[in-house]
Tab-separated table of C-alpha atoms and ligand atoms in Angstrom:
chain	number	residue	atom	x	y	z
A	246	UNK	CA	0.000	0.000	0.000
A	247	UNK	CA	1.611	3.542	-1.167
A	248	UNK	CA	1.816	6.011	1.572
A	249	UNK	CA	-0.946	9.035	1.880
A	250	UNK	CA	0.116	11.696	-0.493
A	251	UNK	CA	0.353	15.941	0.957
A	252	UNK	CA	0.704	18.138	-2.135
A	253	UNK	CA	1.744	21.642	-1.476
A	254	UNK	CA	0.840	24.183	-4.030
A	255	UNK	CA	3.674	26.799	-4.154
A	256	UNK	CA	5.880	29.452	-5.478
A	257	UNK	CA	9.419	29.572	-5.308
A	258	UNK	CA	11.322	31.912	-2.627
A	259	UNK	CA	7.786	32.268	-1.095
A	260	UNK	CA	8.575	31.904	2.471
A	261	UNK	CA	4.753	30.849	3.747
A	262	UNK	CA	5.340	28.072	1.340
A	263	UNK	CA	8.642	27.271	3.329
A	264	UNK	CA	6.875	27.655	6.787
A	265	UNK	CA	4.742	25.250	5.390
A	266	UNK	CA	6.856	22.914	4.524
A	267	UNK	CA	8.655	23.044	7.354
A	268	UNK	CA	5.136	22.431	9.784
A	269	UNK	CA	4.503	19.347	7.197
A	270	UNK	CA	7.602	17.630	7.978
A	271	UNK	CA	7.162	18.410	11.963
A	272	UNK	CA	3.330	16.557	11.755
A	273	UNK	CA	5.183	13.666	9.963
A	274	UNK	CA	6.283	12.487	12.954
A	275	UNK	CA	2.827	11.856	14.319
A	276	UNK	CA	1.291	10.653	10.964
A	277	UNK	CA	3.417	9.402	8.312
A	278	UNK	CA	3.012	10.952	4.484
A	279	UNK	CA	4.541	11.696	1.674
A	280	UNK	CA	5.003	15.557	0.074
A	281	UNK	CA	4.551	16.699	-3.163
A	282	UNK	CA	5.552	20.091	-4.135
A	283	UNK	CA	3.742	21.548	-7.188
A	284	UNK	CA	5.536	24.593	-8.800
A	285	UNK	CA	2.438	27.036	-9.757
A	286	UNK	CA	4.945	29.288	-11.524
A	287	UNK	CA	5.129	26.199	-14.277
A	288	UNK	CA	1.473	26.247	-14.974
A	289	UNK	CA	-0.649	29.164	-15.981
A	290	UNK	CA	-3.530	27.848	-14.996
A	291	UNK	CA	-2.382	26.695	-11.449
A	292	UNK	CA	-0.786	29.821	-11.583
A	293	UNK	CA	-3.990	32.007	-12.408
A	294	UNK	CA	-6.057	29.839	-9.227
A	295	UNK	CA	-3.433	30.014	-6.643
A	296	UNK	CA	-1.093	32.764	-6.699
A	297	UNK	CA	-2.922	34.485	-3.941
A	298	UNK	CA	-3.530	31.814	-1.853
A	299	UNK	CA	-0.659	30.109	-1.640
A	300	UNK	CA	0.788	27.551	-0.189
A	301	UNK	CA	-2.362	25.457	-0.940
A	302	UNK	CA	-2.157	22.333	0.662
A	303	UNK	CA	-4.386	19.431	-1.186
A	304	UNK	CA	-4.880	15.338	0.397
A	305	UNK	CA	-6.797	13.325	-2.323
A	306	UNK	CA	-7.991	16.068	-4.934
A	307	UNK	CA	-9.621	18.321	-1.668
A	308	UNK	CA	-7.788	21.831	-1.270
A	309	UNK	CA	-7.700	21.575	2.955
A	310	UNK	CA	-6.048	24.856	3.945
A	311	UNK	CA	-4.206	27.912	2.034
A	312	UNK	CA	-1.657	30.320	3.573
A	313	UNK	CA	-0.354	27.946	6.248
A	314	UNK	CA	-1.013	24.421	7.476
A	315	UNK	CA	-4.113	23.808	9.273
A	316	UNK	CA	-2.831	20.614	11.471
A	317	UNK	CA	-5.809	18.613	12.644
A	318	UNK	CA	-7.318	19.018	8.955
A	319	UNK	CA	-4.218	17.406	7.624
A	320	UNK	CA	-3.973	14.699	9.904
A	321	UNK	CA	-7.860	13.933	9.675
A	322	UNK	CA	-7.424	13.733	5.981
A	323	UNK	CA	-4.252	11.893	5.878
A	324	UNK	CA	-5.735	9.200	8.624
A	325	UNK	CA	-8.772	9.223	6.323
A	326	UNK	CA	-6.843	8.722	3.025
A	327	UNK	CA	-4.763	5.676	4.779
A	328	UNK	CA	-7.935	3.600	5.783
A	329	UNK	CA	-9.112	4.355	2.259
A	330	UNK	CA	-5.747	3.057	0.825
A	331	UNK	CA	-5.686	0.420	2.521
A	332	UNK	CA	-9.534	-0.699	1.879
A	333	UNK	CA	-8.632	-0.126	-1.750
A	334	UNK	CA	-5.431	-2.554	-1.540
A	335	UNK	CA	-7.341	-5.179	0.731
A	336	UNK	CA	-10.055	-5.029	-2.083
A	337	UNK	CA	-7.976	-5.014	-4.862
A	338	UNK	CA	-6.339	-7.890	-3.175
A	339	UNK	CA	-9.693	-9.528	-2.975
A	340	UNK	CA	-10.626	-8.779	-6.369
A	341	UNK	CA	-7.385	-10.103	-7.945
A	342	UNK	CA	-7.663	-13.584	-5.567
A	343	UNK	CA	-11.134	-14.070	-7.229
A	344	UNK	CA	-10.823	-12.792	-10.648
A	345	UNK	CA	-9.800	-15.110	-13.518
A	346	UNK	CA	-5.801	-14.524	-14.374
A	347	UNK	CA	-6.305	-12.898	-17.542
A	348	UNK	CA	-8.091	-9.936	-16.295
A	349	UNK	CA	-6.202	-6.559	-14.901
A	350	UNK	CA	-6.040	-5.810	-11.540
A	351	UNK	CA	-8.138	-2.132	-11.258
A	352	UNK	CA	-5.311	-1.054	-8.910
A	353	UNK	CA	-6.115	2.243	-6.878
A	354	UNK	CA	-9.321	2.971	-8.506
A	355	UNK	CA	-11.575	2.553	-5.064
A	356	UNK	CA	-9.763	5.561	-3.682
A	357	UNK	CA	-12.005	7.779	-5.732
A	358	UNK	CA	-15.226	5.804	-4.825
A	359	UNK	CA	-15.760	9.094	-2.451
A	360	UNK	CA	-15.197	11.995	-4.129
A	361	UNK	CA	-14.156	14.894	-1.816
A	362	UNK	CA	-16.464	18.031	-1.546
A	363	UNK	CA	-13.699	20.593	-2.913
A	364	UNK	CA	-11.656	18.219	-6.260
A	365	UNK	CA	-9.137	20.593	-7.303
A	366	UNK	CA	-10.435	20.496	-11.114
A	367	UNK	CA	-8.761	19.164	-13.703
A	368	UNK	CA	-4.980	19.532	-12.163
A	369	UNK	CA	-2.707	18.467	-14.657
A	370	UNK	CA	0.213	15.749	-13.730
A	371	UNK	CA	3.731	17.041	-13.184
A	372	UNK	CA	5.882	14.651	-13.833
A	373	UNK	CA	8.449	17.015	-13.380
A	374	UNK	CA	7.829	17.571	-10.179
A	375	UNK	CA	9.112	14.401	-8.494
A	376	UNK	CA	6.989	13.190	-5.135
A	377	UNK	CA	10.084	13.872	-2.162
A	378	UNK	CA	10.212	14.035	1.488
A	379	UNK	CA	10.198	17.586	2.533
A	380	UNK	CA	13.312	17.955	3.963
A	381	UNK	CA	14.693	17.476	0.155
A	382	UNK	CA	12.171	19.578	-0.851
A	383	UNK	CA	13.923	22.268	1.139
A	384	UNK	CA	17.257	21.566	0.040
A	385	UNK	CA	16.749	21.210	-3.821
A	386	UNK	CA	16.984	24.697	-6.299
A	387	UNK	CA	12.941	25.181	-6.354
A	388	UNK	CA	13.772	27.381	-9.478
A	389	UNK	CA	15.694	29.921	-10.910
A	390	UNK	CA	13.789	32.585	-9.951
A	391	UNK	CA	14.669	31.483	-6.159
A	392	UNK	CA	17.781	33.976	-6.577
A	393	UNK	CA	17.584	35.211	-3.013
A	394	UNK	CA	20.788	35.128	-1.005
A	395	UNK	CA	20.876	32.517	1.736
A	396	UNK	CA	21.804	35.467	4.120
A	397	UNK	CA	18.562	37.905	3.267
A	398	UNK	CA	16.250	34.346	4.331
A	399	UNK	CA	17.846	35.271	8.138
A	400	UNK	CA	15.755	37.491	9.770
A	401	UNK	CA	18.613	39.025	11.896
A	402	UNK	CA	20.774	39.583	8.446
A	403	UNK	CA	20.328	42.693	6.660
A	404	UNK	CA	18.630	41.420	3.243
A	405	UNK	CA	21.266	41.966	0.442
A	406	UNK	CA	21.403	42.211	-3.672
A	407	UNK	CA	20.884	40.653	-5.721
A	408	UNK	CA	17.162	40.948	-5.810
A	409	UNK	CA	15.566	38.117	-7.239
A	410	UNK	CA	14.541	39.084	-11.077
A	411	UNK	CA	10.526	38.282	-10.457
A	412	UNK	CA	8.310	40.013	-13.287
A	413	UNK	CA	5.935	41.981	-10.893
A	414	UNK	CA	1.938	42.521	-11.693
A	415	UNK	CA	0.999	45.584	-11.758
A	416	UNK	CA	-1.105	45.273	-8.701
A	417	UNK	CA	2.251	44.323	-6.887
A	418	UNK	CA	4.227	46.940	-8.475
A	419	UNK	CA	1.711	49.894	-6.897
A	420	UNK	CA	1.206	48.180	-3.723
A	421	UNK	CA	5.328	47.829	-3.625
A	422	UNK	CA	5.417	51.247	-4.522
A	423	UNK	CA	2.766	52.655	-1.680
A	424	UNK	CA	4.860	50.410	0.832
A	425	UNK	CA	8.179	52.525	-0.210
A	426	UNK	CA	6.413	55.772	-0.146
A	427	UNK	CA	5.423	54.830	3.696
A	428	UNK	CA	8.487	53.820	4.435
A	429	UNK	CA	10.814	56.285	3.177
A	430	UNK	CA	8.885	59.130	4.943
A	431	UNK	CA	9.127	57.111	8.370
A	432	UNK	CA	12.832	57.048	7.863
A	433	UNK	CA	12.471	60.764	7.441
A	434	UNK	CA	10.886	60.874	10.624
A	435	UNK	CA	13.441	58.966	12.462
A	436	UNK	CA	11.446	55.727	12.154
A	437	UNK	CA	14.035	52.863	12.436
A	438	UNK	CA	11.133	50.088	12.713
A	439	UNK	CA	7.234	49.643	11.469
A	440	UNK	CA	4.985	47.069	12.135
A	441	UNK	CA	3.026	45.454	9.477
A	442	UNK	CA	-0.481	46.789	10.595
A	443	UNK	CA	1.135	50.287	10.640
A	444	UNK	CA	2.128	49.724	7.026
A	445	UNK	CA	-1.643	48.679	6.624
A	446	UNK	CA	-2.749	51.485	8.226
A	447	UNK	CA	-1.430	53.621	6.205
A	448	UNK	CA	-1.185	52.422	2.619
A	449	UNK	CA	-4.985	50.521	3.213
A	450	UNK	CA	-3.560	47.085	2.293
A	451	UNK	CA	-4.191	44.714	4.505
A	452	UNK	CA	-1.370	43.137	6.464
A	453	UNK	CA	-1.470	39.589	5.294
A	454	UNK	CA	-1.536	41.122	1.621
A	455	UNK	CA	1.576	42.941	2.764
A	456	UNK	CA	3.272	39.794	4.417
A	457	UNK	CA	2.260	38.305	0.847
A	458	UNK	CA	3.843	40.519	-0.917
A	459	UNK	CA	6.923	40.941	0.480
A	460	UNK	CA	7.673	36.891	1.177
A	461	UNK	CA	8.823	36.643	-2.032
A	462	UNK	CA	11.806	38.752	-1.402
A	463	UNK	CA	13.360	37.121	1.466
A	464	UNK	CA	12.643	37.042	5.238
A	465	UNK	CA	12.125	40.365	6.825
A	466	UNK	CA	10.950	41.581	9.998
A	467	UNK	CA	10.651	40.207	13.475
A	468	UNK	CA	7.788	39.074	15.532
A	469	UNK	CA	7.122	41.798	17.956
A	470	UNK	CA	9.450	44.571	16.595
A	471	UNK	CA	8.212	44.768	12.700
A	472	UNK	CA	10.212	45.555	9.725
A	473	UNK	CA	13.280	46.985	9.618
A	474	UNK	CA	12.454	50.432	7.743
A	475	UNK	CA	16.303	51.274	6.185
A	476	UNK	CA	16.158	47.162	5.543
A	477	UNK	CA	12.874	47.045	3.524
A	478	UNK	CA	13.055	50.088	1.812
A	479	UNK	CA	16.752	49.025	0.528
A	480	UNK	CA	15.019	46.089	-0.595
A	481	UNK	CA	12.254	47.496	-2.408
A	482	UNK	CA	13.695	49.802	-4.412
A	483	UNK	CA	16.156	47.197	-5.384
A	484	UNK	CA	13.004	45.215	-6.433
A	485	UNK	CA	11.507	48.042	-8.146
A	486	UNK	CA	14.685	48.431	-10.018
A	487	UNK	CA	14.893	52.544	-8.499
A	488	UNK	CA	18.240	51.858	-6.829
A	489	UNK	CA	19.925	52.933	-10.220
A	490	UNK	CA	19.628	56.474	-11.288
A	491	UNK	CA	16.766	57.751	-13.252
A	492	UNK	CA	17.072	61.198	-14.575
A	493	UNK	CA	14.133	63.320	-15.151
A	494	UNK	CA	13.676	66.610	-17.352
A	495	UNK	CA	11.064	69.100	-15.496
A	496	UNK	CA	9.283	71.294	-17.848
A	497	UNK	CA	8.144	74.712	-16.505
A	498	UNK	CA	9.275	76.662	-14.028
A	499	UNK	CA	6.579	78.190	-12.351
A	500	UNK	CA	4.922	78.150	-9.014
A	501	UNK	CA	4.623	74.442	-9.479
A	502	UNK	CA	7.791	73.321	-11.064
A	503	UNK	CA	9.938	75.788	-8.398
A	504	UNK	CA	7.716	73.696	-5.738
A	505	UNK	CA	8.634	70.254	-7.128
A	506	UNK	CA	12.326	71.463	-7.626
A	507	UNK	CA	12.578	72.579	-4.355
A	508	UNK	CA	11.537	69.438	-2.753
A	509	UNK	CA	12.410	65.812	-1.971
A	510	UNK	CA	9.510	64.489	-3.942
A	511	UNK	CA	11.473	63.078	-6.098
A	512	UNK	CA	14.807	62.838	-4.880
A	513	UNK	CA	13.335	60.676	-1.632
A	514	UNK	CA	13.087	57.437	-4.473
A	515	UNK	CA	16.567	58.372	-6.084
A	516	UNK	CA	15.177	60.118	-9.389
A	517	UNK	CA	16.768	63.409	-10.219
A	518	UNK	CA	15.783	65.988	-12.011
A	519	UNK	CA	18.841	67.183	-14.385
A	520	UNK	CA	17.013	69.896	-15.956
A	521	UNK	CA	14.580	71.999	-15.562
A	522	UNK	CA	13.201	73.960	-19.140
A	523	UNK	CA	11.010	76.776	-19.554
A	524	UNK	CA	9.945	79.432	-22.674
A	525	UNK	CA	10.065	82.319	-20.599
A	526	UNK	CA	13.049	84.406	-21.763
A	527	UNK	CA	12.616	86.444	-18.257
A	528	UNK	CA	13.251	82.549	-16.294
A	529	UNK	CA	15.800	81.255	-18.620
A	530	UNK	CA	19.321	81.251	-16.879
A	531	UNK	CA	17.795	82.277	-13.618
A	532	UNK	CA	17.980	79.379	-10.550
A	533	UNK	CA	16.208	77.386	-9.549
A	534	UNK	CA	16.949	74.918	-6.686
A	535	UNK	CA	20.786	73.649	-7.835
A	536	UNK	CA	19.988	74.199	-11.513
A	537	UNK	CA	19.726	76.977	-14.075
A	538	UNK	CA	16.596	77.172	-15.700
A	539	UNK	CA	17.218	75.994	-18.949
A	540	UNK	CA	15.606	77.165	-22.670
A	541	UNK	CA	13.253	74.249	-23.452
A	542	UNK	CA	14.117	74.415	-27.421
A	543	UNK	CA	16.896	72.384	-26.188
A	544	UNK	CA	15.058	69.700	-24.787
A	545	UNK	CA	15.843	66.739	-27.296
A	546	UNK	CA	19.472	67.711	-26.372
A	547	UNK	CA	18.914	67.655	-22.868
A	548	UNK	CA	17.194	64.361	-23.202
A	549	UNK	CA	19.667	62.696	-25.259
A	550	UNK	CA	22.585	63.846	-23.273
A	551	UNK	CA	21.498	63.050	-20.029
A	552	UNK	CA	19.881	60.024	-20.732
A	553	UNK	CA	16.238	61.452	-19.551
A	554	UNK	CA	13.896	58.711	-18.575
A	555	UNK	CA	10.871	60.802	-17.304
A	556	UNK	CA	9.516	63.968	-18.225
A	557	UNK	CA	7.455	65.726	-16.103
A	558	UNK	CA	5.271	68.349	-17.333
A	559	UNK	CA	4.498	71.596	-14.935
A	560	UNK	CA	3.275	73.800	-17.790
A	561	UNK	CA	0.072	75.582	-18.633
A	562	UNK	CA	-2.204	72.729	-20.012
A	563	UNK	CA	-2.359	74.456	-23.405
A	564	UNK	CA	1.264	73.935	-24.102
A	565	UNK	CA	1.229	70.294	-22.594
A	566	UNK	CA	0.457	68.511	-25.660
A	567	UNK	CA	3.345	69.841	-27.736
A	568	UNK	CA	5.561	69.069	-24.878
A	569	UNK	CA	4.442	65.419	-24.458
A	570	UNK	CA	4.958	65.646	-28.580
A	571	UNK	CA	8.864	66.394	-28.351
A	572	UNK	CA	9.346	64.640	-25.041
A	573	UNK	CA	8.116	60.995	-27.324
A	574	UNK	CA	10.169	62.626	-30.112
A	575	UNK	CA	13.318	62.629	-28.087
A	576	UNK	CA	13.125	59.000	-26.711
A	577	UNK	CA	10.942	59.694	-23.855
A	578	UNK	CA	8.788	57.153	-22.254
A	579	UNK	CA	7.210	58.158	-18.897
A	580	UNK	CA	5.441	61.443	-18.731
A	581	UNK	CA	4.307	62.595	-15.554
A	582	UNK	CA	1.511	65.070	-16.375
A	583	UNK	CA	0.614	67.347	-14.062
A	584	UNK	CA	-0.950	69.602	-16.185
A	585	UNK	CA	-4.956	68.318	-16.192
A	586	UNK	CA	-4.760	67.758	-20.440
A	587	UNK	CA	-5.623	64.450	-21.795
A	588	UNK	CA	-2.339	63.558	-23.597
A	589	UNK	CA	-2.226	61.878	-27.018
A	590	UNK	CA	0.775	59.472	-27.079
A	591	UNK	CA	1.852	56.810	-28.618
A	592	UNK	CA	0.617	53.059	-27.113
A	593	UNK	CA	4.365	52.587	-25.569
A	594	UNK	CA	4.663	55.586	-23.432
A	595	UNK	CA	3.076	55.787	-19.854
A	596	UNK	CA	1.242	58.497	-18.941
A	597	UNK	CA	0.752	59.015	-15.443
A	598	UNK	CA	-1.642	62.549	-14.874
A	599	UNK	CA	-1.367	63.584	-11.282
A	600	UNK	CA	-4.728	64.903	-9.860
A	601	UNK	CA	-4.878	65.677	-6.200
A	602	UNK	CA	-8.862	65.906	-6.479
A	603	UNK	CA	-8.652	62.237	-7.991
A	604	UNK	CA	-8.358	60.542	-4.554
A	605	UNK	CA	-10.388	63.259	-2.830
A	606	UNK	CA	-12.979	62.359	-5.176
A	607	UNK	CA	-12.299	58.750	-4.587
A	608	UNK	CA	-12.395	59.801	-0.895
A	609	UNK	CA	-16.100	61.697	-1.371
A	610	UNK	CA	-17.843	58.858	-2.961
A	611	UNK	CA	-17.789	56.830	0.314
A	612	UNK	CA	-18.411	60.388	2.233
A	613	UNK	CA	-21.578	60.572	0.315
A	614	UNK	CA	-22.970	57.050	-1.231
B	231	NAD	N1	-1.611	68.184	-10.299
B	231	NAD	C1	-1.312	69.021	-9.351
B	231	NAD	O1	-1.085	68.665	-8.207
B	231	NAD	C2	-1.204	70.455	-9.727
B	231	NAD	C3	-1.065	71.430	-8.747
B	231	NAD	C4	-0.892	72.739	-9.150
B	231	NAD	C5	-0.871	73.043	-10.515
B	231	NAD	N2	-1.072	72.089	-11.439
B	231	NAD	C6	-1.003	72.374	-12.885
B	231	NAD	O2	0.382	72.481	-13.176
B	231	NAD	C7	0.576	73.398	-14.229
B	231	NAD	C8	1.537	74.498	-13.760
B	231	NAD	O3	0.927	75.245	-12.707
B	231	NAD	P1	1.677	76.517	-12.125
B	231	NAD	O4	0.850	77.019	-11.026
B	231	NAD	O5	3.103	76.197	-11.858
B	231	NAD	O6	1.599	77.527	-13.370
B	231	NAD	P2	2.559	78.745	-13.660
B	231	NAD	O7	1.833	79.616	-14.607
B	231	NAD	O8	3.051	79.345	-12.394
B	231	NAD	O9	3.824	78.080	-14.392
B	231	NAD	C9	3.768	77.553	-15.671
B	231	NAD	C10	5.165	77.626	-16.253
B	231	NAD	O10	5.165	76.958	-17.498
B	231	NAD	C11	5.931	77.732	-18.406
B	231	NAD	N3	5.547	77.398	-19.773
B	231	NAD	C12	4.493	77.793	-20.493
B	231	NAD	N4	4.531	77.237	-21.728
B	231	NAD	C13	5.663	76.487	-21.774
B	231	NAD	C14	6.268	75.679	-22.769
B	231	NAD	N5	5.723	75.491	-23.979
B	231	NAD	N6	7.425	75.055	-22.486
B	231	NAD	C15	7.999	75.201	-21.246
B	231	NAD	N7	7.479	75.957	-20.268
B	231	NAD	C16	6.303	76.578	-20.540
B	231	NAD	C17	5.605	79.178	-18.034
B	231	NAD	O11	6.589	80.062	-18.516
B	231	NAD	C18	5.609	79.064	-16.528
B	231	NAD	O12	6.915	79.261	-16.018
B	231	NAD	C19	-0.793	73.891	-14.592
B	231	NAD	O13	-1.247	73.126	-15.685
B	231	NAD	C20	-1.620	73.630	-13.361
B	231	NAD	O14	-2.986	73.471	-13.638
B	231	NAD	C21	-1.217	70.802	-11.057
């Protein structure tokens, strides 16, 4: 009789899949099983049901438990699936002693006389996934992408490069994002540590979503004290790839351009602005912050010479279009729009319009519905 059969849905470097793992082998020693890891990063379909649940953990086709290991439900089903093993064996036994020779034994089929209330549908077989005990499960490369650093799995090492290279969705990427932004103004205020419901609290993402998140990137925080806030954000900006240097172009210099060149908006994330142009002979050459205001006929120069990756647009919306125009002319492809026009651009460039009455309005409707 084969032994019952745990299969762990899972994504590598995902360190609730590793806690699982980990609380599998430890019930093992009351009930023994076999573990079967199922890569959902090699299936799109697996991929499309699970990635926010995982680790799944599945006994006979039923899903039992997602996020961690629920113990007794494990055990029940494991105990469950051995009696039904075994009643399939003994009857297969039976079946074989009175059937004539020539007819095949229907080996394991009884196990599916009951079906379980939750089958997992149509789950492929992976034979490349090979059934293992979970210790090996631990120690084998779970994939490339598993490219974190034994060191940043240690929750009292700082977590170093490299960063694993994960494709982020774009949910991810903004919620990554919002996590940075909270972080890198509580390191302005002196913040050394946050906890994760803090983070919640103030980017409205709920903390397991955050834990979520951020497991695929190593091990961080502590129980008790929270994340380490010059830690994390080191590590998210690595994973948002805004570690390196990203030059942006600022175009006019008025009461909102001298505000944004003024400030640490940017320069917080590690963007900086390495011009700033305007068409107002009176500004041009005159300061502003570290930089001369610059003649914005130039700006394809500018661009091209400093290797511009963003340009942000603080000009009257009547001129914006024609700016956007020569910004995509020179290479350009992230404009930051603050000026309210709808821009016409072409289907590669990102246009991100910044609208403080967006979120008030966002803000209002639950005020007022
Ligand atoms: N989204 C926001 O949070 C927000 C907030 C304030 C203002 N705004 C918008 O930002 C824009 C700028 O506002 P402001 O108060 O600084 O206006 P402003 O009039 O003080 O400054 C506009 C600047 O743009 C320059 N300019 C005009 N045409 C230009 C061109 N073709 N090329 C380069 N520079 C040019 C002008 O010379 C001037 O220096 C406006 O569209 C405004 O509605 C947005």
């Amino acid at each position: 009789m084969s032994a019952p059969e745990v299969v762990v849905f899972l994504r590598p470097g995902c360190h609730l899949c590793a806690d699982a793992l980990d609380d599998l082998d430890a019930l093992r020693a009351q009930e023994p099983f076999t573990v079967r890891t199922v890569d959902i990063e090699r299936d799109d379909r697996l991929h499309a049901r699970y990635l926010e649940r995982i680790p799944v953990i599945a006994v006979a086709g039923e899903e039992l438990c997602d996020f961690a290991v629920d113990s007794e439900r494990v055990l029940t089903a494991v105990r469950d699936l051995r009696e039904r093993l075994a009643t399939a064996s003994g009857g297969a036994r039976a079946a074989a002693a009175s059937r004539p020779a020539a007819t095949p034994a229907p080996a394991a089929a009884a196990v599916t006389a009951r079906p379980p209330e939750r089958r997992l549908e149509a789950v492929p077989p992976e034979p490349a996934v090979p059934a293992v005990a979970p210790r090996r499960i631990v120690a084998q490369p779970m994939s490339t992408l598993d490219a974190t650093p034994a060191a940043a799995l240690d929750p009292d090492e700082p977590a170093a490069d490299p960063v694993p290279e994960v494709r982020l969705g774009v949910g991810q990427a903004e919620r990554l994002s919002r996590y940075l932004q909270v972080l890198t103004q509580a390191r302005k205020m002196g913040r050394a540590t946050m906890s994760s419901q803090e983070l919640s609290a103030h980017t409205h993402v709920n903390s397991t979503q955050i834990r979520r998140d951020l497991s695929g990137f190593g091990r961080f925080g502590k129980r008790g004290v929270g994340y380490d806030v010059e830690e994390l954000v080191t590590k998210i900006r690595g994973i948002l790839h805004t570690s390196q240097h990203v030059g942006i172009v600022l175009l006019g210099a008025g009461h909102l351009g001298r505000a944004i060149a003024g400030s640490d908006v940017f320069g917080d994330h590690g963007f900086e602005i390495v011009a700033v142009l305007d068409n107002d002979p009176a500004k041009i050459g005159t300061p502003i912050g570290d930089l001369p205001i610059g003649d914005v006929r130039h700006l394809g120069e500018v661009v091209r010479e400093h290797e511009v990756v963003v340009g942000v647009i603080a000009s009257p919306a009547k001129a914006a279009q024609g700016l956007a125009d020569e910004l995509v002319e020179a290479g350009v492809q992230i404009i930051f729009n603050y000026s309210g026009s709808l821009l016409r651009t072409p289907a590669e460039v990102t246009v991100h319009t910044s609208s403080p009455a967006v979120d008030l309005l966002h803000a209002l409707y639950y005020y007022l519905a």
